[in-house]
Coordinates of C-alpha atoms and ligand atoms in Angstrom, one line a residue:
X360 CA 99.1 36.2 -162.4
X361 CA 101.3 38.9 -162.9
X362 CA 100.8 42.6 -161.5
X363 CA 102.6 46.2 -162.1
X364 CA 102.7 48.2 -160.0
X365 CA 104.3 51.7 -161.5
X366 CA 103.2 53.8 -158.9
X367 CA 106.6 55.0 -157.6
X368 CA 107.4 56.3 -161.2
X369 CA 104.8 58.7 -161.2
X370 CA 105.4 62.8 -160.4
X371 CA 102.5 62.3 -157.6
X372 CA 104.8 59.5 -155.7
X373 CA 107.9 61.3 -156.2
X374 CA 107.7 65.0 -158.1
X375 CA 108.1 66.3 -161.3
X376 CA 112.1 66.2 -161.6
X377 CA 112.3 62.8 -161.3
X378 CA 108.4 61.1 -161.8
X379 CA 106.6 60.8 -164.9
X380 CA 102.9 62.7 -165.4
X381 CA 100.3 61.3 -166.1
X382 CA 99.3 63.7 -169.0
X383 CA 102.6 63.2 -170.4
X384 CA 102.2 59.6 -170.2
X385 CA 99.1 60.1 -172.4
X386 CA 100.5 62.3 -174.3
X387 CA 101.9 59.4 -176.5
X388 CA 98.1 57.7 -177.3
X389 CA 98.5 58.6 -180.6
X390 CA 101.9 57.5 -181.3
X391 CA 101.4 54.1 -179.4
X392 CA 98.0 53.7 -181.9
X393 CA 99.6 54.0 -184.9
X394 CA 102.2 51.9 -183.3
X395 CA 100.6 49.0 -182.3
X396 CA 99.4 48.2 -185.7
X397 CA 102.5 48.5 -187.2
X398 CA 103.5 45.9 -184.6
X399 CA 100.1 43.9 -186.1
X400 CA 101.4 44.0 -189.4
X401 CA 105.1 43.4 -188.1
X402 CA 103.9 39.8 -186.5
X403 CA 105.5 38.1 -190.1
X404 CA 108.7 39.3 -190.2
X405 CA 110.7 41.8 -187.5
X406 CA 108.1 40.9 -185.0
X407 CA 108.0 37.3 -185.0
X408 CA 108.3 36.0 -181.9
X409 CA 105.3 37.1 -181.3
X410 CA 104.1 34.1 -183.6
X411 CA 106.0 31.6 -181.4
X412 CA 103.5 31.2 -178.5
X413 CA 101.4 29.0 -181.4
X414 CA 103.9 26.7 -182.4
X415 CA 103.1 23.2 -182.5
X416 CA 105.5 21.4 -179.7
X417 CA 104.6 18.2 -180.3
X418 CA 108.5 17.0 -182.3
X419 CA 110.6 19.1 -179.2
X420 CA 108.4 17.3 -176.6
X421 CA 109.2 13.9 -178.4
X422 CA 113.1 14.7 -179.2
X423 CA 113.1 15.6 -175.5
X424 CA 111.6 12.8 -174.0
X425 CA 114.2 10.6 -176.6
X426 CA 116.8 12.3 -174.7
X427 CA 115.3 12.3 -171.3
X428 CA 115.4 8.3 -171.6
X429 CA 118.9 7.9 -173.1
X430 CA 121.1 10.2 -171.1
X431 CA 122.7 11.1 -167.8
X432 CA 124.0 14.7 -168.7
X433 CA 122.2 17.1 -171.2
X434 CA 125.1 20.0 -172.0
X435 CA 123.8 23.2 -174.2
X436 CA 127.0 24.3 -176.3
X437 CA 126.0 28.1 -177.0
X438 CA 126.4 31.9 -176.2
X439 CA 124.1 34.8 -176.0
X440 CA 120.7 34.8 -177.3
X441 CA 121.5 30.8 -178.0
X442 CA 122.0 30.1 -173.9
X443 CA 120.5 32.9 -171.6
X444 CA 117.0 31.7 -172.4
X445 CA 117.6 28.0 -171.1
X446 CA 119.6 28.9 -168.5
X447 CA 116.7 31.4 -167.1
X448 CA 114.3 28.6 -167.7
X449 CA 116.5 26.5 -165.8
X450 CA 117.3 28.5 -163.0
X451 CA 114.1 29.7 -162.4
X452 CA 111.5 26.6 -162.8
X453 CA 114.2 23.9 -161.3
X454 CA 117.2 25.8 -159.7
X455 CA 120.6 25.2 -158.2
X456 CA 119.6 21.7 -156.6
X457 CA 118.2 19.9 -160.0
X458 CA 121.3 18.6 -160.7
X459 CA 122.4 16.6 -157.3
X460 CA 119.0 15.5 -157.2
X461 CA 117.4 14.4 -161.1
X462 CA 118.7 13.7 -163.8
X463 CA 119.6 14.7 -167.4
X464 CA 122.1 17.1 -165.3
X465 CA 122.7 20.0 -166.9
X466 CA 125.2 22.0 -168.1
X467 CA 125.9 25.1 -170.0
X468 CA 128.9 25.7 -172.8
X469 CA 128.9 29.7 -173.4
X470 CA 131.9 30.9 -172.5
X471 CA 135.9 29.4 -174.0
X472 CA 137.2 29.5 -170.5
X473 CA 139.8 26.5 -170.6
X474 CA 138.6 26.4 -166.6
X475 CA 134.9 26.3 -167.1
X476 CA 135.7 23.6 -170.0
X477 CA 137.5 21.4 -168.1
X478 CA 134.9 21.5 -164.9
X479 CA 131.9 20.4 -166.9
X480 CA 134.4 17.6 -169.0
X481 CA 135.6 16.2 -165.1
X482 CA 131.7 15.7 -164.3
X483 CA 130.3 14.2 -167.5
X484 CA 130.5 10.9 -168.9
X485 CA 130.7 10.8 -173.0
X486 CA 129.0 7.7 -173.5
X487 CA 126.0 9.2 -171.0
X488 CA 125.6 12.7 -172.5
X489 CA 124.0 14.3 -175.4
X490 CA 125.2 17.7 -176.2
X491 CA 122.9 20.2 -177.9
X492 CA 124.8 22.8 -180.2
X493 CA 122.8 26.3 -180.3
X494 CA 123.5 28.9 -182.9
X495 CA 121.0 30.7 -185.1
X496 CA 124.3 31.7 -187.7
X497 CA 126.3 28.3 -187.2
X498 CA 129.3 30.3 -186.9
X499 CA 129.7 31.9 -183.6
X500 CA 133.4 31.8 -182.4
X501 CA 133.1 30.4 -179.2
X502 CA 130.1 28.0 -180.2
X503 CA 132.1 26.4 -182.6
X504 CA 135.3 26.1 -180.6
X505 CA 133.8 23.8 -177.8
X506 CA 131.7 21.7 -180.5
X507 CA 134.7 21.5 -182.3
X508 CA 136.7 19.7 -179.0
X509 CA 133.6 17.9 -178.0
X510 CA 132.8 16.7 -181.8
X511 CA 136.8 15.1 -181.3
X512 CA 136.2 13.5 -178.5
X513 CA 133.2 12.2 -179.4
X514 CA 134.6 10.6 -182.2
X515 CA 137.3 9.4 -180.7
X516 CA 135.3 7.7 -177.5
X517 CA 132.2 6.6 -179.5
X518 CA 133.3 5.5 -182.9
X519 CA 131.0 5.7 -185.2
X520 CA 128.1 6.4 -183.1
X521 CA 129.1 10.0 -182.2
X522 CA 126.5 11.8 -184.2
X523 CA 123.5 10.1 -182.1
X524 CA 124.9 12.5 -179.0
X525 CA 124.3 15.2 -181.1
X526 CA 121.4 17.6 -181.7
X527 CA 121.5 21.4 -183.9
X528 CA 119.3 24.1 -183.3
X529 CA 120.2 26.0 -185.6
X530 CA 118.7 28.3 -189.0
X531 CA 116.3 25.9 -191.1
X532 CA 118.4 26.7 -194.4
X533 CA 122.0 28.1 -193.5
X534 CA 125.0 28.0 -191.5
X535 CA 127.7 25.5 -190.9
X536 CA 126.0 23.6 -188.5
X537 CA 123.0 23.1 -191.0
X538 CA 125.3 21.9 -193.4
X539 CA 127.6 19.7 -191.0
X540 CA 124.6 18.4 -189.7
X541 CA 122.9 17.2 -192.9
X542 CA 125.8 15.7 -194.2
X543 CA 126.3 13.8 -191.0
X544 CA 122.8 12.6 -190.1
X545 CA 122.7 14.9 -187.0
X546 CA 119.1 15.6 -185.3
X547 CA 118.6 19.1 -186.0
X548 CA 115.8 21.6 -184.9
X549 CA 114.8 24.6 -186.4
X550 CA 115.3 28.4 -185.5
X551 CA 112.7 30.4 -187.6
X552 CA 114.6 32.6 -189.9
X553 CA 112.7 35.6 -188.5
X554 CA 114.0 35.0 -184.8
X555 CA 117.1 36.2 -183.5
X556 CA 118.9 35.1 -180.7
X557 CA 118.2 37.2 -178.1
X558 CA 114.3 36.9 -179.0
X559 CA 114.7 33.2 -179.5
X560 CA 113.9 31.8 -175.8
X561 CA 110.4 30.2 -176.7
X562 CA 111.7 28.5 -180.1
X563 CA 113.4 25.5 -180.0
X564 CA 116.1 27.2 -178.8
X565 CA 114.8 27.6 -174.8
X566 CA 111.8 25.3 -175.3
X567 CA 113.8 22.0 -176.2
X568 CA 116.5 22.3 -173.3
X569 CA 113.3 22.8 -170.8
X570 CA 111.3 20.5 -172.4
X571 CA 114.6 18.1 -171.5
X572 CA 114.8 19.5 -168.1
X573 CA 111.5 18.4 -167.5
X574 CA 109.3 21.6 -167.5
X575 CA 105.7 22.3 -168.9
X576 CA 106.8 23.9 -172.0
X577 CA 103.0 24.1 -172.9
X578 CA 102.3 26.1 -170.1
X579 CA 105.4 28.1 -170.5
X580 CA 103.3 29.3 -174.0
X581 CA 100.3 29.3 -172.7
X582 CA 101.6 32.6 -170.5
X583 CA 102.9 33.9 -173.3
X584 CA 100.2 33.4 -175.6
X585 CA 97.9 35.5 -172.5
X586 CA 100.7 38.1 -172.8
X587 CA 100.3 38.2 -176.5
X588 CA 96.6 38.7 -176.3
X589 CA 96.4 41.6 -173.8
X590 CA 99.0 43.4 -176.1
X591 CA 97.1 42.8 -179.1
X592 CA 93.9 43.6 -177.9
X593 CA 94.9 47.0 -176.2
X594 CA 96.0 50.1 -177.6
X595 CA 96.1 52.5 -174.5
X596 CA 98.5 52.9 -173.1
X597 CA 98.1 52.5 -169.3
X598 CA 96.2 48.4 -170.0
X599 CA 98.7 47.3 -172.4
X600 CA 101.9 46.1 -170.1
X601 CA 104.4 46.0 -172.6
X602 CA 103.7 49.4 -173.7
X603 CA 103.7 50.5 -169.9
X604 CA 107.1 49.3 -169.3
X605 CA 108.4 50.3 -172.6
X606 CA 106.9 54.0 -172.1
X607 CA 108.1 54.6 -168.3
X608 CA 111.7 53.4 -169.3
X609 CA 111.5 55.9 -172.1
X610 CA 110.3 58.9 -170.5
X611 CA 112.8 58.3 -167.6
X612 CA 115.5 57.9 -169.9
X613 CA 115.4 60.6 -172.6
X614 CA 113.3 63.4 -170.3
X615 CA 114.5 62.6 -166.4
X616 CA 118.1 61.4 -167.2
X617 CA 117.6 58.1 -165.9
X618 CA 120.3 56.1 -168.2
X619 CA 120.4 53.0 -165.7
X620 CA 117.6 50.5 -165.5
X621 CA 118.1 48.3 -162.6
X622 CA 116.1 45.1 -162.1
X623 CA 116.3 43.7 -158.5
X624 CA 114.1 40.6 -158.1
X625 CA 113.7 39.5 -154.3
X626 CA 114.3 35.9 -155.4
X627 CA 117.6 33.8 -156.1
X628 CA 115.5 32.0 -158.7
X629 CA 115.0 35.1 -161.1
X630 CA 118.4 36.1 -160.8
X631 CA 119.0 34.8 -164.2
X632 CA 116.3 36.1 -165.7
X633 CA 118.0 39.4 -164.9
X634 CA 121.0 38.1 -167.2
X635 CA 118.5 37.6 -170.1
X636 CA 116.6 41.2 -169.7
X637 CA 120.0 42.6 -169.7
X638 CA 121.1 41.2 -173.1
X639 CA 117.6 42.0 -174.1
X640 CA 118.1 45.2 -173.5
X641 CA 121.4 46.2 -174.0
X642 CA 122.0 44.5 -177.6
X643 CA 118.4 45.3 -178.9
X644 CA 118.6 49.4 -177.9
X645 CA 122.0 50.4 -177.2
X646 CA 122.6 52.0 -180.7
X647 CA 123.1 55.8 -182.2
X648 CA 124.0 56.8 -178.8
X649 CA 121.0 55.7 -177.1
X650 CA 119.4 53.5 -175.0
X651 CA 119.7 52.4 -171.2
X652 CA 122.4 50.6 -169.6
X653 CA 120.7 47.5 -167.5
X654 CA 122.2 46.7 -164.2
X655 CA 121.6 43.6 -162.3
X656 CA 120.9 43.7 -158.9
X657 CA 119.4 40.7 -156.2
X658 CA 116.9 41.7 -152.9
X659 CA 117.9 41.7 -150.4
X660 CA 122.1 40.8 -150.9
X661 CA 122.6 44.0 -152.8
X662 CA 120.2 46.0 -150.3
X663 CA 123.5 45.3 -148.7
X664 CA 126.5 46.8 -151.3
X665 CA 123.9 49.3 -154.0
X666 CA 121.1 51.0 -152.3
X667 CA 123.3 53.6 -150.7
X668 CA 123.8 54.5 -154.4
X669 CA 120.8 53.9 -155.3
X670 CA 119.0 56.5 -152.9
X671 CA 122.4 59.2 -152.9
X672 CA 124.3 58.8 -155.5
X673 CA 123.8 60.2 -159.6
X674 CA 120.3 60.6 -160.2
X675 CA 120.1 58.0 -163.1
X676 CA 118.4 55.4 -162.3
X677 CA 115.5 53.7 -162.9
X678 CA 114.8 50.3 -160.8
X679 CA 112.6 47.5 -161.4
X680 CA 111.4 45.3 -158.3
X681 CA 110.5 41.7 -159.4
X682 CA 108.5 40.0 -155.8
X683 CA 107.1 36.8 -155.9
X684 CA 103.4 36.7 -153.6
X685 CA 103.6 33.0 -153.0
X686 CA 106.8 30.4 -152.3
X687 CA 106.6 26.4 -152.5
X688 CA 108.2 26.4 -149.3
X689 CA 108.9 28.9 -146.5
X690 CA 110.8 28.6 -143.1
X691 CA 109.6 30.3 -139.9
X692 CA 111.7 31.9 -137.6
X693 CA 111.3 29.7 -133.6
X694 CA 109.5 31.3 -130.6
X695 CA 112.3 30.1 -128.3
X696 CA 115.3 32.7 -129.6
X697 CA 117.2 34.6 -127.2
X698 CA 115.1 37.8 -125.8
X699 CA 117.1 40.6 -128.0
X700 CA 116.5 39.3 -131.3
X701 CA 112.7 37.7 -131.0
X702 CA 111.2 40.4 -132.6
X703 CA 111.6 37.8 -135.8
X704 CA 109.9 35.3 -133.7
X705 CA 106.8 33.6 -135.4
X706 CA 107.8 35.3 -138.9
X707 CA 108.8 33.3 -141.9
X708 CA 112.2 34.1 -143.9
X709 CA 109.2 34.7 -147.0
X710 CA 107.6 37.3 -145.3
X711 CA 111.0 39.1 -144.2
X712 CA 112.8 39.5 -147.7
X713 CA 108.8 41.1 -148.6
X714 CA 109.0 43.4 -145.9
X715 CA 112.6 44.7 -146.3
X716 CA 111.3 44.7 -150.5
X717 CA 108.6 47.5 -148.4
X718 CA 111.3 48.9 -146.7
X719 CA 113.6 49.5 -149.8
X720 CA 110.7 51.0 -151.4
X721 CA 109.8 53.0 -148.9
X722 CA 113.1 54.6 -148.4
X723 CA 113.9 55.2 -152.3
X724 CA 110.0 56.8 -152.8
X725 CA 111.9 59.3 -150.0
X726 CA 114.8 59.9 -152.4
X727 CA 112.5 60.1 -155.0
X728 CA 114.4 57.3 -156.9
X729 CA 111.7 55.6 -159.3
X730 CA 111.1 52.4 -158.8
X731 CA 108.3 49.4 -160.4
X732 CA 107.6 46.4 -159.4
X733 CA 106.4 43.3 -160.8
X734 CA 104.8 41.1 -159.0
X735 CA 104.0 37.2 -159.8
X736 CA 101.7 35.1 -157.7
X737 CA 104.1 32.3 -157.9
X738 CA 107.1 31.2 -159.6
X739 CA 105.4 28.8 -162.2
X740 CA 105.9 28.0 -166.5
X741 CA 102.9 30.1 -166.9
X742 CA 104.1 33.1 -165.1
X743 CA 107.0 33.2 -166.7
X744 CA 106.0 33.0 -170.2
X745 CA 104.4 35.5 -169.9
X746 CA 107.0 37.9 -168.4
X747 CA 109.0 36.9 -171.0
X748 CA 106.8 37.7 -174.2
X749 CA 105.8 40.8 -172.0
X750 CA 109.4 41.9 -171.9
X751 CA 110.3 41.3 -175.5
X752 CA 107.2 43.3 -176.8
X753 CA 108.3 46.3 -174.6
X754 CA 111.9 46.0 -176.0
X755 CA 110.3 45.9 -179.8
X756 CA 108.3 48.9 -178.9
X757 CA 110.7 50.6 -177.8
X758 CA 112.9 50.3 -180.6
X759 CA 109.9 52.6 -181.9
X760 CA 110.2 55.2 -179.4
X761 CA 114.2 55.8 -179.9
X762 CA 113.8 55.1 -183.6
X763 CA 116.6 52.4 -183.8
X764 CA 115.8 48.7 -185.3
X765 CA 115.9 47.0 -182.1
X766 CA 116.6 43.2 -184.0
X767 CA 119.7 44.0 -185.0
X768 CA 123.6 43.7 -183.3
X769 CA 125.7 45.9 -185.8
X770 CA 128.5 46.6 -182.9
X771 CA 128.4 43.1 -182.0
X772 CA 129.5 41.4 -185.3
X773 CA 132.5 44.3 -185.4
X774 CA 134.2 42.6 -182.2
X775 CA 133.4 38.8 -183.7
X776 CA 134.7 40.3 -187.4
X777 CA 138.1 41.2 -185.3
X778 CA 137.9 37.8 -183.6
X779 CA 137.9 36.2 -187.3
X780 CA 140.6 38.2 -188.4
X781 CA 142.7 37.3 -185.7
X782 CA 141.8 33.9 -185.8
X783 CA 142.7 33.6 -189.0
X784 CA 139.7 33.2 -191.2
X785 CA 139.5 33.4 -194.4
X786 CA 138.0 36.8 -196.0
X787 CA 139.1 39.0 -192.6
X788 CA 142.2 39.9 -193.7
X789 CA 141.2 43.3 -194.2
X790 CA 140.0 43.2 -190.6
X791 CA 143.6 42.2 -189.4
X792 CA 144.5 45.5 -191.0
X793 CA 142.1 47.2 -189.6
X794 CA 143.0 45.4 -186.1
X795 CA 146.4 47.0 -186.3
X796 CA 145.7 50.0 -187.2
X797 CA 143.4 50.7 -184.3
X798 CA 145.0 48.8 -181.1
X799 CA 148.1 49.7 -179.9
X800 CA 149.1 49.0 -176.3
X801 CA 151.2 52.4 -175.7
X802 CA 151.2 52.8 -171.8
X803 CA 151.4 49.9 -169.9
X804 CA 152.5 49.2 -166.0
X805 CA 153.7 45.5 -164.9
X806 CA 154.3 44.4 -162.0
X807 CA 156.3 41.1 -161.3
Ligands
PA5_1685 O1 120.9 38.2 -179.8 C1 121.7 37.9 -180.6 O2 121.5 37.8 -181.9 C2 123.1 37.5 -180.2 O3 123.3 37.7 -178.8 C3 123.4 36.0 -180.5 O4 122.4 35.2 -179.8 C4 124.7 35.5 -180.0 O5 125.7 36.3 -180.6 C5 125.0 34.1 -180.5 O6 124.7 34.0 -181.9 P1 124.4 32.6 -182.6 O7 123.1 32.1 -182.1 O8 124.4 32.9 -184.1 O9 125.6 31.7 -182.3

């Protein structure tokens, strides 16, 4: 079960400057009508991961269980929309202790930091780990990099073996690694040519590393598939979630000022999912000088280092609360504490970081700082699914509200065109050009 509660964006909660009316909420029926069946029509093409809830799983759930059996140490080699997904999934349905305790353990390849490299290599054992490459182009810089040293080693350590510890996801047709990967007998899985990356968390691309780490991948569709339904079914505005969260942001943003859309979930497990929303977000409506810049915050730590301002400082901000009603386990403070501090007696560290979510409420609704929250009975496959798909069809409805093609990175592939040039690659050398023309490091201060 999922709940929103948007009450504390609303001009009754906290006035006209900085809340949202409710007439001028409805004031966008008819645009979110005509809308919504473009989005129907989209479903084929821009709008496809709205198909993936139907997918049949049956292959991932068998390559999985393949790997499951064979290997010690399951490492995704990928970056973006290819590892934020997985590593959401991860952290949020098995967390920090999966690793000491089960095994595949898992690891994640994103960034070329020689340090993070060499941490992950010191843990792993070649003969004992598979490593699944993710990239919908095949060509990502840093992607290719670490397969490139692990493909060496692998060779080296494994003879002719070395392609069995190896498995693509990658774009059905194109791409280096489609290519490499055919020609080498690698296990590949496919990306459908109508997903991009950062929309790509229930294709093979999120489902197959989960499905390896053991979670209900079914059930992670089955939420989604819900989600889907609800947003299909309703065209007004105020019972169709996606169009909820999509409309608030919008109306904070381009009539209230609010540029910055936190999200602060009391809950160390959803602090990744923050890291995917962000990329969601950023990449998908950040274009033609638009779009909100999304912050990550975590109840109650940053209670601690933002709220100050949050309530007092600039008046852009919008903040999403993500609470979790129900926890596996929960810890309750003893009786017999010393006299000054047992007003915490008999309470449970659950019920604390709840109240002081009430409390942060509370006191933002007084600086009339708006503020949502999303609740989730419990952190399960289900729930999340459904978040997710709820959170992609807010960020393709949006890109109809600021009139921008929200599937698209065009200020993205300018840095990795520079990379390429300077790199080296053939066809950028007009890039290299370009490169010199623009960066010049004129004033500069060293200190030895
Ligand atoms: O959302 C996107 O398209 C990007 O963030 C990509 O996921 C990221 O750049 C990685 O690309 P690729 O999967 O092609 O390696």
């Amino acid at each position: 079960m999922i709940r929103i509660d948007y009450t504390n964006v609303m001009a009754e909660t906290i006035g006209e400057r900085d809340g949202i009316l409710r007439e001028e909420l409805l004031s966008f029926r008819h645009f979110v009508v005509e809308t919504h069946s473009r989005i129907q029509k989209e479903k084929e093409r821009k709008f496809y991961f709205a198909k993936l809830p139907y997918q049949d799983t049956e292959y991932i759930k068998i390559v999985a269980q393949e790997i499951r059996e064979k290997f010690d140490y399951f490492v995704l080699i990928g970056i973006g929309g290819s590892s934020l997904g997985a590593q959401m999934l991860f952290e949020s349905l098995k967390g920090i202790n999966h690793n000491i305790f089960n095994r595949p353990k898992f690891f994640i390849m994103d960034n070329v930091d020689p340090d993070k490299f060499k941490a992950i290599m010191d843990i792993i054992e070649i003969e004992k780990t598979c490593f699944n490459v993710i990239s919908k182009s095949g060509s990502t810089v840093e992607t290719i990099a670490n397969f490139a040293i692990i493909l060496d080693v692998l060779r080296s350590e494994l003879s002719e073996r070395w392609n069995q510890h190896l498995i693509f996801t990658t774009d059905p047709e194109k791409g280096f690694l489609r290519k490499f990967g055919s020609e080498n007998n690698i296990k590949m899985l496919d990306i459908p040519s109508h997903v991009g990356g950062r929309f790509s968390v229930l294709s093979p691309v999120g489902l197959f590393p989960a499905a390896v780490l053991g979670i209900d991948i079914d059930q992670l569709l089955e939420g989604a598939k819900k989600m889907d339904l609800i947003c299909s079914i309703e065209e007004h505005i105020e019972h169709n979630p996606a169009y909820l969260i999509a409309l608030t942001h919008y109306i904070a943003n381009m009539r209230r000022g609010k540029t910055i859309s936190v999200m602060m979930p009391y809950s160390e497990k959803f602090s990744s999912f923050v890291d995917w929303y962000r990329q969601l977000w950023a990449e998908s409506l950040g274009k033609d000088g638009l779009g909100q810049t999304p912050v990550k915050a975590l109840g109650t730590v940053d209670q601690h280092s933002q709220i100050q301002l949050y309530r007092d400082g600039l008046r852009d901000k919008i903040i999403t609360f993500i609470q979790i009603e129900k926890r596996e386990s929960d810890f309750k403070i003893p009786e017999n504490i010393p006299e000054d501090i047992n007003y915490l007696s008999g309470h449970t560290l659950h019920e604390i970081l709840n109240k002081e979510l009430l409390g942060t409420k509370a006191a933002l609704i007084k600086s009339k700082v708006p503020n949502i929250t999303i609740s989730l009975d419990r952190i399960s496959p289900y729930n999340i699914g459904m978040l997710i798909y709820l959170y992609e069809m807010a960020t393709g409805f949006s890109g109809y509200l600021y009139k921008i093609n929200p599937f698209d990175q065009p200020a993205v592939e300018e840095g990795k065109n520079f990379t390429y040039a300077l790199m080296g690659r053939e066809g950028y050398k007009h890039k290299l050009e370009e490169f010199e023309e623009l960066y010049k490091e004129r004033y500069k201060i060293e200190i030895q």
